[in-house]
PDB file of C-alpha atoms in Angstrom:
ATOM      1  CA  MET A   1      72.697  14.039 -67.479  1.00 96.00           C
ATOM      2  CA  LYS A   2      74.096  17.191 -65.868  1.00 98.00           C
ATOM      3  CA  ILE A   3      73.163  20.639 -67.127  1.00 98.00           C
ATOM      4  CA  ALA A   4      75.109  23.703 -65.951  1.00 98.00           C
ATOM      5  CA  VAL A   5      73.936  27.300 -66.155  1.00 98.00           C
ATOM      6  CA  THR A   6      76.129  30.361 -65.675  1.00 97.00           C
ATOM      7  CA  TYR A   7      74.504  31.724 -62.540  1.00 97.00           C
ATOM      8  CA  GLU A   8      74.024  34.948 -60.624  1.00 96.00           C
ATOM      9  CA  ASN A   9      71.129  35.793 -58.293  1.00 96.00           C
ATOM     10  CA  GLY A  10      68.761  33.257 -59.868  1.00 97.00           C
ATOM     11  CA  SER A  11      69.450  34.348 -63.435  1.00 98.00           C
ATOM     12  CA  VAL A  12      71.594  33.228 -66.352  1.00 97.00           C
ATOM     13  CA  PHE A  13      74.856  35.184 -65.941  1.00 96.00           C
ATOM     14  CA  GLN A  14      75.717  36.912 -69.206  1.00 94.00           C
ATOM     15  CA  HIS A  15      79.517  36.599 -69.352  1.00 91.00           C
ATOM     16  CA  PHE A  16      80.753  33.002 -69.402  1.00 93.00           C
ATOM     17  CA  GLY A  17      84.428  33.729 -68.730  1.00 89.00           C
ATOM     18  CA  HIS A  18      83.645  35.807 -65.653  1.00 91.00           C
ATOM     19  CA  THR A  19      81.004  33.630 -64.056  1.00 93.00           C
ATOM     20  CA  GLU A  20      81.631  33.044 -60.375  1.00 94.00           C
ATOM     21  CA  GLN A  21      78.999  30.324 -60.021  1.00 96.00           C
ATOM     22  CA  PHE A  22      77.293  27.626 -62.022  1.00 97.00           C
ATOM     23  CA  LYS A  23      73.984  26.121 -61.051  1.00 98.00           C
ATOM     24  CA  VAL A  24      74.197  22.440 -61.926  1.00 98.00           C
ATOM     25  CA  TYR A  25      71.073  20.352 -62.445  1.00 98.00           C
ATOM     26  CA  GLU A  26      71.035  16.550 -62.410  1.00 98.00           C
ATOM     27  CA  VAL A  27      68.411  15.311 -64.858  1.00 97.00           C
ATOM     28  CA  THR A  28      67.003  11.782 -65.083  1.00 97.00           C
ATOM     29  CA  ASP A  29      64.212  10.788 -67.481  1.00 95.00           C
ATOM     30  CA  ASN A  30      63.821  14.463 -68.486  1.00 94.00           C
ATOM     31  CA  GLN A  31      63.113  15.477 -64.860  1.00 96.00           C
ATOM     32  CA  ILE A  32      65.325  17.568 -62.569  1.00 97.00           C
ATOM     33  CA  THR A  33      66.312  15.242 -59.710  1.00 97.00           C
ATOM     34  CA  SER A  34      68.779  17.516 -57.898  1.00 97.00           C
ATOM     35  CA  GLN A  35      70.497  20.876 -58.180  1.00 97.00           C
ATOM     36  CA  GLU A  36      73.478  22.579 -56.611  1.00 97.00           C
ATOM     37  CA  ILE A  37      75.446  25.784 -56.943  1.00 97.00           C
ATOM     38  CA  LEU A  38      79.164  25.395 -57.613  1.00 96.00           C
ATOM     39  CA  ASP A  39      81.644  28.230 -57.053  1.00 95.00           C
ATOM     40  CA  THR A  40      84.345  28.566 -59.716  1.00 92.00           C
ATOM     41  CA  ASN A  41      86.859  29.768 -57.104  1.00 85.00           C
ATOM     42  CA  GLY A  42      88.151  32.460 -59.433  1.00 79.00           C
ATOM     43  CA  GLN A  43      88.747  30.199 -62.425  1.00 77.00           C
ATOM     44  CA  GLY A  44      87.980  31.940 -65.675  1.00 70.00           C
ATOM     45  CA  HIS A  45      87.991  31.670 -69.424  1.00 67.00           C
ATOM     46  CA  GLY A  46      89.682  28.463 -70.631  1.00 68.00           C
ATOM     47  CA  ALA A  47      89.809  26.855 -67.183  1.00 88.00           C
ATOM     48  CA  LEU A  48      86.022  26.837 -66.981  1.00 93.00           C
ATOM     49  CA  ALA A  49      85.651  24.114 -69.628  1.00 91.00           C
ATOM     50  CA  GLY A  50      87.869  21.860 -67.497  1.00 92.00           C
ATOM     51  CA  PHE A  51      85.944  22.862 -64.379  1.00 93.00           C
ATOM     52  CA  LEU A  52      82.671  21.814 -66.036  1.00 96.00           C
ATOM     53  CA  THR A  53      84.150  18.582 -67.372  1.00 94.00           C
ATOM     54  CA  GLY A  54      85.404  17.734 -63.874  1.00 94.00           C
ATOM     55  CA  ALA A  55      81.879  18.273 -62.549  1.00 95.00           C
ATOM     56  CA  GLY A  56      80.485  15.829 -65.125  1.00 97.00           C
ATOM     57  CA  VAL A  57      78.541  18.501 -67.028  1.00 97.00           C
ATOM     58  CA  GLU A  58      77.263  17.542 -70.484  1.00 97.00           C
ATOM     59  CA  VAL A  59      75.231  20.667 -71.366  1.00 98.00           C
ATOM     60  CA  LEU A  60      75.870  24.373 -70.717  1.00 97.00           C
ATOM     61  CA  ILE A  61      73.327  27.188 -70.852  1.00 98.00           C
ATOM     62  CA  CYS A  62      74.858  30.671 -70.797  1.00 96.00           C
ATOM     63  CA  GLY A  63      74.582  34.233 -72.056  1.00 95.00           C
ATOM     64  CA  GLY A  64      77.552  35.667 -73.950  1.00 93.00           C
ATOM     65  CA  ILE A  65      80.532  33.456 -74.773  1.00 92.00           C
ATOM     66  CA  GLY A  66      83.494  33.908 -77.069  1.00 89.00           C
ATOM     67  CA  GLY A  67      84.844  31.663 -79.781  1.00 89.00           C
ATOM     68  CA  GLY A  68      87.786  30.325 -77.781  1.00 89.00           C
ATOM     69  CA  ALA A  69      85.557  29.210 -74.932  1.00 91.00           C
ATOM     70  CA  GLN A  70      83.108  27.696 -77.409  1.00 92.00           C
ATOM     71  CA  ALA A  71      85.944  25.686 -78.946  1.00 92.00           C
ATOM     72  CA  ALA A  72      87.116  24.514 -75.506  1.00 92.00           C
ATOM     73  CA  LEU A  73      83.586  23.377 -74.640  1.00 94.00           C
ATOM     74  CA  ALA A  74      83.203  21.599 -77.980  1.00 93.00           C
ATOM     75  CA  GLN A  75      86.530  19.840 -77.462  1.00 93.00           C
ATOM     76  CA  ALA A  76      85.319  18.762 -73.998  1.00 93.00           C
ATOM     77  CA  GLY A  77      82.118  17.372 -75.555  1.00 95.00           C
ATOM     78  CA  ILE A  78      79.842  19.863 -73.758  1.00 96.00           C
ATOM     79  CA  ARG A  79      76.776  20.963 -75.752  1.00 96.00           C
ATOM     80  CA  LEU A  80      76.319  24.734 -75.691  1.00 96.00           C
ATOM     81  CA  TYR A  81      73.102  26.750 -75.591  1.00 96.00           C
ATOM     82  CA  GLY A  82      74.268  30.380 -75.611  1.00 95.00           C
ATOM     83  CA  GLY A  83      72.592  33.750 -75.854  1.00 95.00           C
ATOM     84  CA  VAL A  84      70.100  32.825 -73.127  1.00 97.00           C
ATOM     85  CA  SER A  85      68.840  35.280 -70.502  1.00 96.00           C
ATOM     86  CA  GLY A  86      66.337  35.268 -67.652  1.00 97.00           C
ATOM     87  CA  SER A  87      65.735  32.743 -64.895  1.00 98.00           C
ATOM     88  CA  ALA A  88      68.221  29.854 -64.717  1.00 98.00           C
ATOM     89  CA  ASP A  89      65.531  27.438 -63.512  1.00 98.00           C
ATOM     90  CA  GLU A  90      63.158  28.478 -66.300  1.00 98.00           C
ATOM     91  CA  ALA A  91      65.915  28.062 -68.901  1.00 98.00           C
ATOM     92  CA  VAL A  92      66.529  24.466 -67.811  1.00 98.00           C
ATOM     93  CA  ARG A  93      62.814  23.679 -67.777  1.00 97.00           C
ATOM     94  CA  ALA A  94      62.502  25.186 -71.278  1.00 97.00           C
ATOM     95  CA  LEU A  95      65.456  23.101 -72.515  1.00 97.00           C
ATOM     96  CA  LEU A  96      63.896  19.922 -71.134  1.00 97.00           C
ATOM     97  CA  ALA A  97      60.588  20.835 -72.811  1.00 96.00           C
ATOM     98  CA  GLY A  98      62.361  21.492 -76.131  1.00 95.00           C
ATOM     99  CA  LYS A  99      61.373  25.176 -76.016  1.00 96.00           C
ATOM    100  CA  LEU A 100      64.582  26.959 -75.026  1.00 96.00           C
ATOM    101  CA  ALA A 101      65.179  30.127 -77.043  1.00 93.00           C
ATOM    102  CA  PHE A 102      68.921  30.318 -77.669  1.00 92.00           C
ATOM    103  CA  ASP A 103      71.340  31.687 -80.251  1.00 89.00           C
ATOM    104  CA  PRO A 104      73.293  28.927 -82.031  1.00 84.00           C
ATOM    105  CA  ASP A 105      75.629  31.614 -83.411  1.00 82.00           C
ATOM    106  CA  VAL A 106      76.229  33.445 -80.125  1.00 80.00           C
ATOM    107  CA  GLN A 107      79.513  35.304 -80.159  1.00 69.00           C
ATOM    108  CA  CYS A 108      81.094  37.645 -77.684  1.00 62.00           C
ATOM    109  CA  SER A 109      84.238  39.111 -79.157  1.00 53.00           C
ATOM    110  CA  HIS A 110      86.371  42.032 -78.108  1.00 48.00           C
ATOM    111  CA  HIS A 111      89.260  44.289 -79.001  1.00 38.00           C
ATOM    112  CA  GLY A 112      87.298  47.301 -80.190  1.00 37.00           C
ATOM    113  CA  GLU A 113      85.101  45.451 -82.624  1.00 36.00           C
ATOM    114  CA  ARG A 114      81.403  46.152 -82.912  1.00 35.00           C
ATOM    115  CA  HIS A 115      79.552  43.088 -81.734  1.00 38.00           C
ATOM    116  CA  THR A 116      76.547  41.612 -80.054  1.00 40.00           C
ATOM    117  CA  CYS A 117      77.160  40.174 -76.622  1.00 43.00           C
ATOM    118  CA  ALA A 118      74.184  38.262 -75.216  1.00 41.00           C
ATOM    119  CA  GLY A 119      71.654  40.565 -76.771  1.00 41.00           C
ATOM    120  CA  HIS A 120      73.182  44.030 -76.561  1.00 41.00           C
ATOM    121  CA  GLU A 121      75.208  45.696 -79.253  1.00 38.00           C
ATOM    122  CA  GLU A 122      77.936  48.152 -78.499  1.00 37.00           C
ATOM    123  CA  ARG A 123      81.528  49.053 -79.197  1.00 33.00           C
ATOM    124  CA  HIS A 124      84.112  48.403 -76.514  1.00 33.00           C
ATOM    125  CA  SER A 125      87.558  47.072 -75.995  1.00 31.00           C
ATOM    126  CA  CYS A 126      88.535  43.884 -74.203  1.00 32.00           C
ATOM    127  CA  GLY A 127      87.737  44.143 -70.543  1.00 35.00           C
ATOM    128  CA  GLY A 128      84.966  46.513 -70.464  1.00 34.00           C
ATOM    129  CA  HIS A 129      81.456  47.586 -70.833  1.00 34.00           C
ATOM    130  CA  ASP A 130      79.982  49.045 -67.684  1.00 34.00           C
ATOM    131  CA  GLY A 131      82.991  47.801 -65.739  1.00 35.00           C
ATOM    132  CA  HIS A 132      82.718  44.145 -66.708  1.00 36.00           C
ATOM    133  CA  ALA A 133      83.935  42.061 -69.599  1.00 37.00           C
ATOM    134  CA  CYS A 134      82.151  39.575 -71.793  1.00 39.00           C
ATOM    135  CA  GLY A 135      84.854  37.135 -70.831  1.00 38.00           C
ATOM    136  CA  GLY A 136      84.493  34.597 -73.560  1.00 35.00           C
ATOM    137  CA  HIS A 137      87.948  34.600 -75.078  1.00 35.00           C
ATOM    138  CA  VAL A 138      90.499  32.023 -73.999  1.00 33.00           C
TER     139      VAL A 138
END
């Protein structure tokens, strides 16, 4: 099984559609057997589901993610564990141990609506809080 984590500097990156790297873990018999970092080469939003499918990923751990991206992942048959933060390696170990804290109802929406995006609540329009977007809409 392959597990991908949105990745930045060792941590779970919080904005799926803007992730520049995934850390991909190969798991056999519930043990990590290999890991690699894959660059998205600027692909974003909807293209990322295809990118993950092409890499053979079956499970995704991420922070914030919008409904369109969730639907694309579901259509691709990729199980989603969203709303996760902290160390990427620790998140995978927690998932394998059955102890991963995640939000099954994670949602990162935009367009001036009040929302929660990977654990912080604020009001902003598409494309920006602190200069970066939640990037989950397709």
